[in-house]
PDB file of C-alpha atoms and ligand atoms in Angstrom:
ATOM      1  CA  UNK A   1     161.298  68.018  54.407  1.00  0.00           C
ATOM      2  CA  UNK A   2     164.252  69.027  52.316  1.00  0.00           C
ATOM      3  CA  UNK A   3     166.891  66.324  52.593  1.00  0.00           C
ATOM      4  CA  UNK A   4     169.846  68.573  53.386  1.00  0.00           C
ATOM      5  CA  UNK A   5     171.498  67.236  56.489  1.00  0.00           C
ATOM      6  CA  UNK A   6     170.382  65.218  59.484  1.00  0.00           C
ATOM      7  CA  UNK A   7     173.565  65.927  61.387  1.00  0.00           C
ATOM      8  CA  UNK A   8     172.531  69.208  62.989  1.00  0.00           C
ATOM      9  CA  UNK A   9     168.948  68.155  63.565  1.00  0.00           C
ATOM     10  CA  UNK A  10     165.438  68.362  62.220  1.00  0.00           C
ATOM     11  CA  UNK A  11     163.367  71.474  62.810  1.00  0.00           C
ATOM     12  CA  UNK A  12     159.637  71.761  62.248  1.00  0.00           C
ATOM     13  CA  UNK A  13     158.356  75.294  61.685  1.00  0.00           C
ATOM     14  CA  UNK A  14     154.710  75.693  62.746  1.00  0.00           C
ATOM     15  CA  UNK A  15     153.656  79.053  61.349  1.00  0.00           C
ATOM     16  CA  UNK A  16     150.519  80.115  59.486  1.00  0.00           C
ATOM     17  CA  UNK A  17     152.013  83.275  57.979  1.00  0.00           C
ATOM     18  CA  UNK A  18     153.470  82.032  54.665  1.00  0.00           C
ATOM     19  CA  UNK A  19     155.938  84.930  54.383  1.00  0.00           C
ATOM     20  CA  UNK A  20     157.458  84.282  57.787  1.00  0.00           C
ATOM     21  CA  UNK A  21     157.417  80.498  57.286  1.00  0.00           C
ATOM     22  CA  UNK A  22     159.253  80.720  53.966  1.00  0.00           C
ATOM     23  CA  UNK A  23     161.926  82.970  55.463  1.00  0.00           C
ATOM     24  CA  UNK A  24     162.422  80.702  58.458  1.00  0.00           C
ATOM     25  CA  UNK A  25     162.635  77.536  56.378  1.00  0.00           C
ATOM     26  CA  UNK A  26     165.134  79.167  54.044  1.00  0.00           C
ATOM     27  CA  UNK A  27     167.321  80.438  56.901  1.00  0.00           C
ATOM     28  CA  UNK A  28     167.246  77.163  58.821  1.00  0.00           C
ATOM     29  CA  UNK A  29     167.973  75.100  55.719  1.00  0.00           C
ATOM     30  CA  UNK A  30     170.916  77.328  54.853  1.00  0.00           C
ATOM     31  CA  UNK A  31     172.194  76.901  58.398  1.00  0.00           C
ATOM     32  CA  UNK A  32     172.227  73.129  57.804  1.00  0.00           C
ATOM     33  CA  UNK A  33     169.026  71.982  59.497  1.00  0.00           C
ATOM     34  CA  UNK A  34     166.641  69.554  57.888  1.00  0.00           C
ATOM     35  CA  UNK A  35     163.555  71.742  57.939  1.00  0.00           C
ATOM     36  CA  UNK A  36     159.859  71.158  57.425  1.00  0.00           C
ATOM     37  CA  UNK A  37     156.935  73.506  57.803  1.00  0.00           C
ATOM     38  CA  UNK A  38     153.222  73.252  58.533  1.00  0.00           C
ATOM     39  CA  UNK A  39     150.577  75.935  58.950  1.00  0.00           C
ATOM     40  CA  UNK A  40     148.226  74.381  61.526  1.00  0.00           C
ATOM     41  CA  UNK A  41     148.373  72.824  64.978  1.00  0.00           C
ATOM     42  CA  UNK A  42     146.729  69.638  63.714  1.00  0.00           C
ATOM     43  CA  UNK A  43     149.418  69.178  61.058  1.00  0.00           C
ATOM     44  CA  UNK A  44     152.132  69.807  63.657  1.00  0.00           C
ATOM     45  CA  UNK A  45     150.738  67.033  65.843  1.00  0.00           C
ATOM     46  CA  UNK A  46     150.650  64.668  62.843  1.00  0.00           C
ATOM     47  CA  UNK A  47     154.225  65.378  61.790  1.00  0.00           C
ATOM     48  CA  UNK A  48     156.998  62.799  62.418  1.00  0.00           C
ATOM     49  CA  UNK A  49     158.692  63.901  65.624  1.00  0.00           C
ATOM     50  CA  UNK A  50     161.495  66.395  64.853  1.00  0.00           C
ATOM     51  CA  UNK A  51     164.320  67.460  67.194  1.00  0.00           C
ATOM     52  CA  UNK A  52     163.023  70.997  67.552  1.00  0.00           C
ATOM     53  CA  UNK A  53     159.564  72.487  67.041  1.00  0.00           C
ATOM     54  CA  UNK A  54     159.401  76.206  66.399  1.00  0.00           C
ATOM     55  CA  UNK A  55     155.819  76.863  67.407  1.00  0.00           C
ATOM     56  CA  UNK A  56     153.945  80.065  66.643  1.00  0.00           C
ATOM     57  CA  UNK A  57     151.262  80.330  69.330  1.00  0.00           C
ATOM     58  CA  UNK A  58     148.788  82.197  67.105  1.00  0.00           C
ATOM     59  CA  UNK A  59     147.525  79.354  64.916  1.00  0.00           C
ATOM     60  CA  UNK A  60     144.274  79.203  62.943  1.00  0.00           C
ATOM     61  CA  UNK A  61     142.946  75.903  64.287  1.00  0.00           C
ATOM     62  CA  UNK A  62     144.132  74.722  67.705  1.00  0.00           C
ATOM     63  CA  UNK A  63     145.280  77.161  70.396  1.00  0.00           C
ATOM     64  CA  UNK A  64     149.098  77.228  70.358  1.00  0.00           C
ATOM     65  CA  UNK A  65     149.372  76.566  74.089  1.00  0.00           C
ATOM     66  CA  UNK A  66     147.210  73.467  73.631  1.00  0.00           C
ATOM     67  CA  UNK A  67     149.446  72.315  70.755  1.00  0.00           C
ATOM     68  CA  UNK A  68     152.430  72.785  73.055  1.00  0.00           C
ATOM     69  CA  UNK A  69     150.780  70.721  75.792  1.00  0.00           C
ATOM     70  CA  UNK A  70     149.913  67.879  73.397  1.00  0.00           C
ATOM     71  CA  UNK A  71     153.372  67.867  71.807  1.00  0.00           C
ATOM     72  CA  UNK A  72     155.001  67.717  75.212  1.00  0.00           C
ATOM     73  CA  UNK A  73     152.731  64.846  76.237  1.00  0.00           C
ATOM     74  CA  UNK A  74     153.766  62.668  73.308  1.00  0.00           C
ATOM     75  CA  UNK A  75     157.261  63.774  72.225  1.00  0.00           C
ATOM     76  CA  UNK A  76     160.703  64.670  73.577  1.00  0.00           C
ATOM     77  CA  UNK A  77     161.151  67.307  70.871  1.00  0.00           C
ATOM     78  CA  UNK A  78     162.499  70.609  72.138  1.00  0.00           C
ATOM     79  CA  UNK A  79     159.797  73.262  71.784  1.00  0.00           C
ATOM     80  CA  UNK A  80     160.547  76.929  71.165  1.00  0.00           C
ATOM     81  CA  UNK A  81     157.389  79.019  71.185  1.00  0.00           C
ATOM     82  CA  UNK A  82     157.066  82.192  69.176  1.00  0.00           C
ATOM     83  CA  UNK A  83     154.749  84.976  70.264  1.00  0.00           C
ATOM     84  CA  UNK A  84     154.023  88.529  69.315  1.00  0.00           C
ATOM     85  CA  UNK A  85     154.843  91.297  71.760  1.00  0.00           C
ATOM     86  CA  UNK A  86     152.050  91.680  74.289  1.00  0.00           C
ATOM     87  CA  UNK A  87     151.196  87.984  74.348  1.00  0.00           C
ATOM     88  CA  UNK A  88     153.101  87.441  77.531  1.00  0.00           C
ATOM     89  CA  UNK A  89     150.385  85.437  79.247  1.00  0.00           C
ATOM     90  CA  UNK A  90     150.384  82.893  76.388  1.00  0.00           C
ATOM     91  CA  UNK A  91     154.141  82.643  76.561  1.00  0.00           C
ATOM     92  CA  UNK A  92     154.031  81.945  80.301  1.00  0.00           C
ATOM     93  CA  UNK A  93     151.279  79.361  79.809  1.00  0.00           C
ATOM     94  CA  UNK A  94     153.328  77.639  77.093  1.00  0.00           C
ATOM     95  CA  UNK A  95     156.407  77.523  79.334  1.00  0.00           C
ATOM     96  CA  UNK A  96     154.238  76.007  82.052  1.00  0.00           C
ATOM     97  CA  UNK A  97     153.070  73.418  79.520  1.00  0.00           C
ATOM     98  CA  UNK A  98     156.615  72.311  78.799  1.00  0.00           C
ATOM     99  CA  UNK A  99     157.980  74.682  76.168  1.00  0.00           C
ATOM    100  CA  UNK A 100     161.770  74.870  76.424  1.00  0.00           C
ATOM    101  CA  UNK A 101     162.280  78.437  75.322  1.00  0.00           C
ATOM    102  CA  UNK A 102     160.544  81.340  73.627  1.00  0.00           C
ATOM    103  CA  UNK A 103     161.170  84.038  71.069  1.00  0.00           C
ATOM    104  CA  UNK A 104     159.273  87.283  70.613  1.00  0.00           C
ATOM    105  CA  UNK A 105     158.481  88.485  67.101  1.00  0.00           C
ATOM    106  CA  UNK A 106     160.245  90.037  65.355  1.00  0.00           C
ATOM    107  CA  UNK A 107     163.459  88.109  65.979  1.00  0.00           C
ATOM    108  CA  UNK A 108     166.637  87.712  63.977  1.00  0.00           C
ATOM    109  CA  UNK A 109     167.903  84.507  62.424  1.00  0.00           C
ATOM    110  CA  UNK A 110     171.117  84.621  64.489  1.00  0.00           C
ATOM    111  CA  UNK A 111     169.129  84.646  67.700  1.00  0.00           C
ATOM    112  CA  UNK A 112     166.888  81.822  66.501  1.00  0.00           C
ATOM    113  CA  UNK A 113     169.905  79.688  65.570  1.00  0.00           C
ATOM    114  CA  UNK A 114     171.508  80.341  68.963  1.00  0.00           C
ATOM    115  CA  UNK A 115     168.316  79.300  70.756  1.00  0.00           C
ATOM    116  CA  UNK A 116     168.055  76.145  68.645  1.00  0.00           C
ATOM    117  CA  UNK A 117     171.668  75.210  69.387  1.00  0.00           C
ATOM    118  CA  UNK A 118     171.038  75.745  73.076  1.00  0.00           C
ATOM    119  CA  UNK A 119     167.866  73.644  73.292  1.00  0.00           C
ATOM    120  CA  UNK A 120     169.473  70.875  71.244  1.00  0.00           C
ATOM    121  CA  UNK A 121     172.517  70.898  73.478  1.00  0.00           C
ATOM    122  CA  UNK A 122     170.312  70.689  76.548  1.00  0.00           C
ATOM    123  CA  UNK A 123     168.056  67.956  75.212  1.00  0.00           C
ATOM    124  CA  UNK A 124     171.028  65.923  74.002  1.00  0.00           C
ATOM    125  CA  UNK A 125     172.769  66.395  77.335  1.00  0.00           C
ATOM    126  CA  UNK A 126     169.699  65.147  79.191  1.00  0.00           C
ATOM    127  CA  UNK A 127     169.003  62.309  76.809  1.00  0.00           C
ATOM    128  CA  UNK A 128     172.497  60.886  76.706  1.00  0.00           C
ATOM    129  CA  UNK A 129     174.286  59.739  79.845  1.00  0.00           C
ATOM    130  CA  UNK A 130     177.716  60.470  78.447  1.00  0.00           C
ATOM    131  CA  UNK A 131     176.867  64.028  77.478  1.00  0.00           C
ATOM    132  CA  UNK A 132     175.396  65.386  80.695  1.00  0.00           C
ATOM    133  CA  UNK A 133     178.463  67.411  81.450  1.00  0.00           C
ATOM    134  CA  UNK A 134     178.746  70.825  79.873  1.00  0.00           C
ATOM    135  CA  UNK A 135     182.383  71.684  79.387  1.00  0.00           C
ATOM    136  CA  UNK A 136     183.891  75.031  78.538  1.00  0.00           C
ATOM    137  CA  UNK A 137     187.613  75.570  78.966  1.00  0.00           C
ATOM    138  CA  UNK A 138     188.489  74.855  82.600  1.00  0.00           C
ATOM    139  CA  UNK A 139     184.837  74.778  83.639  1.00  0.00           C
ATOM    140  CA  UNK A 140     182.631  71.686  83.815  1.00  0.00           C
ATOM    141  CA  UNK A 141     178.957  71.745  84.772  1.00  0.00           C
ATOM    142  CA  UNK A 142     177.409  68.327  85.415  1.00  0.00           C
ATOM    143  CA  UNK A 143     173.689  68.565  84.759  1.00  0.00           C
ATOM    144  CA  UNK A 144     172.904  65.239  86.410  1.00  0.00           C
ATOM    145  CA  UNK A 145     174.810  65.595  89.671  1.00  0.00           C
ATOM    146  CA  UNK A 146     174.854  69.425  89.785  1.00  0.00           C
ATOM    147  CA  UNK A 147     178.605  69.277  90.429  1.00  0.00           C
ATOM    148  CA  UNK A 148     180.793  72.102  89.162  1.00  0.00           C
ATOM    149  CA  UNK A 149     184.547  71.959  88.695  1.00  0.00           C
ATOM    150  CA  UNK A 150     187.144  74.499  87.595  1.00  0.00           C
ATOM    151  CA  UNK A 151     190.461  73.051  86.461  1.00  0.00           C
ATOM    152  CA  UNK A 152     189.466  69.720  88.019  1.00  0.00           C
ATOM    153  CA  UNK A 153     188.722  71.157  91.474  1.00  0.00           C
ATOM    154  CA  UNK A 154     185.174  70.922  92.794  1.00  0.00           C
ATOM    155  CA  UNK A 155     183.381  74.201  93.467  1.00  0.00           C
ATOM    156  CA  UNK A 156     180.416  74.150  95.853  1.00  0.00           C
ATOM    157  CA  UNK A 157     177.630  76.258  94.382  1.00  0.00           C
ATOM    158  CA  UNK A 158     174.110  77.071  95.519  1.00  0.00           C
ATOM    159  CA  UNK A 159     171.117  76.063  93.362  1.00  0.00           C
ATOM    160  CA  UNK A 160     170.798  79.632  92.017  1.00  0.00           C
ATOM    161  CA  UNK A 161     174.496  79.780  91.193  1.00  0.00           C
ATOM    162  CA  UNK A 162     174.195  76.432  89.457  1.00  0.00           C
ATOM    163  CA  UNK A 163     171.246  77.696  87.435  1.00  0.00           C
ATOM    164  CA  UNK A 164     173.265  80.738  86.361  1.00  0.00           C
ATOM    165  CA  UNK A 165     176.143  78.520  85.260  1.00  0.00           C
ATOM    166  CA  UNK A 166     173.865  76.113  83.427  1.00  0.00           C
ATOM    167  CA  UNK A 167     172.321  79.059  81.626  1.00  0.00           C
ATOM    168  CA  UNK A 168     175.742  80.335  80.514  1.00  0.00           C
ATOM    169  CA  UNK A 169     177.381  76.976  79.785  1.00  0.00           C
ATOM    170  CA  UNK A 170     174.473  75.607  77.748  1.00  0.00           C
ATOM    171  CA  UNK A 171     175.462  78.018  74.978  1.00  0.00           C
ATOM    172  CA  UNK A 172     178.983  79.295  75.689  1.00  0.00           C
ATOM    173  CA  UNK A 173     179.850  82.544  73.999  1.00  0.00           C
ATOM    174  CA  UNK A 174     176.260  83.705  73.635  1.00  0.00           C
ATOM    175  CA  UNK A 175     175.439  86.798  75.663  1.00  0.00           C
ATOM    176  CA  UNK A 176     172.629  85.981  78.077  1.00  0.00           C
ATOM    177  CA  UNK A 177     170.674  89.097  78.980  1.00  0.00           C
ATOM    178  CA  UNK A 178     170.033  89.940  82.608  1.00  0.00           C
ATOM    179  CA  UNK A 179     166.299  89.530  82.102  1.00  0.00           C
ATOM    180  CA  UNK A 180     166.685  86.137  80.438  1.00  0.00           C
ATOM    181  CA  UNK A 181     168.914  84.952  83.244  1.00  0.00           C
ATOM    182  CA  UNK A 182     166.437  86.108  85.856  1.00  0.00           C
ATOM    183  CA  UNK A 183     163.618  84.380  84.044  1.00  0.00           C
ATOM    184  CA  UNK A 184     165.538  81.126  83.645  1.00  0.00           C
ATOM    185  CA  UNK A 185     167.349  80.912  86.937  1.00  0.00           C
ATOM    186  CA  UNK A 186     164.620  82.362  89.098  1.00  0.00           C
ATOM    187  CA  UNK A 187     161.188  82.238  87.648  1.00  0.00           C
ATOM    188  CA  UNK A 188     159.594  83.101  84.336  1.00  0.00           C
ATOM    189  CA  UNK A 189     157.421  85.634  86.161  1.00  0.00           C
ATOM    190  CA  UNK A 190     160.325  87.485  87.726  1.00  0.00           C
ATOM    191  CA  UNK A 191     159.653  91.215  87.982  1.00  0.00           C
ATOM    192  CA  UNK A 192     161.719  92.045  91.057  1.00  0.00           C
ATOM    193  CA  UNK A 193     164.912  94.073  91.285  1.00  0.00           C
ATOM    194  CA  UNK A 194     167.727  92.765  89.112  1.00  0.00           C
ATOM    195  CA  UNK A 195     170.168  93.602  91.925  1.00  0.00           C
ATOM    196  CA  UNK A 196     169.607  90.079  93.254  1.00  0.00           C
ATOM    197  CA  UNK A 197     171.353  88.754  90.149  1.00  0.00           C
ATOM    198  CA  UNK A 198     174.443  90.889  90.809  1.00  0.00           C
ATOM    199  CA  UNK A 199     174.693  89.555  94.331  1.00  0.00           C
ATOM    200  CA  UNK A 200     174.617  85.923  93.168  1.00  0.00           C
ATOM    201  CA  UNK A 201     176.914  86.676  90.247  1.00  0.00           C
ATOM    202  CA  UNK A 202     179.521  88.255  92.529  1.00  0.00           C
ATOM    203  CA  UNK A 203     179.412  85.279  94.895  1.00  0.00           C
ATOM    204  CA  UNK A 204     179.668  82.836  92.009  1.00  0.00           C
ATOM    205  CA  UNK A 205     182.648  84.613  90.440  1.00  0.00           C
ATOM    206  CA  UNK A 206     184.454  84.553  93.758  1.00  0.00           C
ATOM    207  CA  UNK A 207     183.834  80.815  94.134  1.00  0.00           C
ATOM    208  CA  UNK A 208     184.998  80.062  90.612  1.00  0.00           C
ATOM    209  CA  UNK A 209     188.284  81.747  91.466  1.00  0.00           C
ATOM    210  CA  UNK A 210     188.703  83.178  87.996  1.00  0.00           C
ATOM    211  CA  UNK A 211     187.088  86.601  87.740  1.00  0.00           C
ATOM    212  CA  UNK A 212     187.452  86.589  83.963  1.00  0.00           C
ATOM    213  CA  UNK A 213     185.501  83.363  83.437  1.00  0.00           C
ATOM    214  CA  UNK A 214     182.133  85.093  83.353  1.00  0.00           C
ATOM    215  CA  UNK A 215     182.302  88.280  81.328  1.00  0.00           C
ATOM    216  CA  UNK A 216     180.004  91.202  81.838  1.00  0.00           C
ATOM    217  CA  UNK A 217     178.865  92.605  78.519  1.00  0.00           C
ATOM    218  CA  UNK A 218     177.840  96.098  79.566  1.00  0.00           C
ATOM    219  CA  UNK A 219     174.339  97.014  78.627  1.00  0.00           C
ATOM    220  CA  UNK A 220     173.582  93.444  77.497  1.00  0.00           C
ATOM    221  CA  UNK A 221     174.276  90.751  80.051  1.00  0.00           C
ATOM    222  CA  UNK A 222     176.779  88.002  80.688  1.00  0.00           C
ATOM    223  CA  UNK A 223     178.635  85.307  78.825  1.00  0.00           C
ATOM    224  CA  UNK A 224     181.360  82.742  79.399  1.00  0.00           C
ATOM    225  CA  UNK A 225     184.742  83.975  78.260  1.00  0.00           C
ATOM    226  CA  UNK A 226     186.328  82.317  75.270  1.00  0.00           C
ATOM    227  CA  UNK A 227     188.758  79.842  76.869  1.00  0.00           C
ATOM    228  CA  UNK A 228     191.362  80.517  74.164  1.00  0.00           C
ATOM    229  CA  UNK A 229     191.481  84.153  75.290  1.00  0.00           C
ATOM    230  CA  UNK A 230     191.973  83.480  78.993  1.00  0.00           C
ATOM    231  CA  UNK A 231     195.355  82.450  80.353  1.00  0.00           C
TER     232      UNK A 231
HETATM  233 CA1  LIG B   1     150.273  83.158  63.532  1.00  0.00          CA
END
């Protein structure tokens, strides 16, 4: 590991393609993460537990899904699996085995960094009693009690509405695509009409009482509005 900074977190890149691994390590290190890399599943399982494992599922020794299962059994590290397009079944298996998120190759560094921030925020929120409340402007989302408040007033939300809010508040400012929201708040195998999301979104916005709190980014998805830009 390059001793850059332990403040942001430690990321282990598990990737057997040396070109991709080098690029990832460089980008993550520049972004301030302490970053290590290994090329096999066996080496990943031997590595001192990092905060985040970026796990390519196509590894030369152990099946990536199996690596994911074993990591989850013995560590609390957040696991982001990386698959090629068309490997959807592996991705679903890995999520079932405890992966926290996934990326499809090719992906950009900005997206990777956003996903890492989000999984770290979630794992820190769950691991630390004082940090289980996501806060963004007037909005608070308590992950432990599932209570939501806006400007200090409680808002009663349904489980789906809560899941939507958790999805948005776990990485405020990032645009969450409709598909990602459906997969996270409903089911990773969701293939139904996306209209269902609009119905829940409309109900949620009404309950929150501030129509500008959740922004629609046309053609992309949704995000929480920057609190400094809302009155
Ligand atoms: Ca590979």
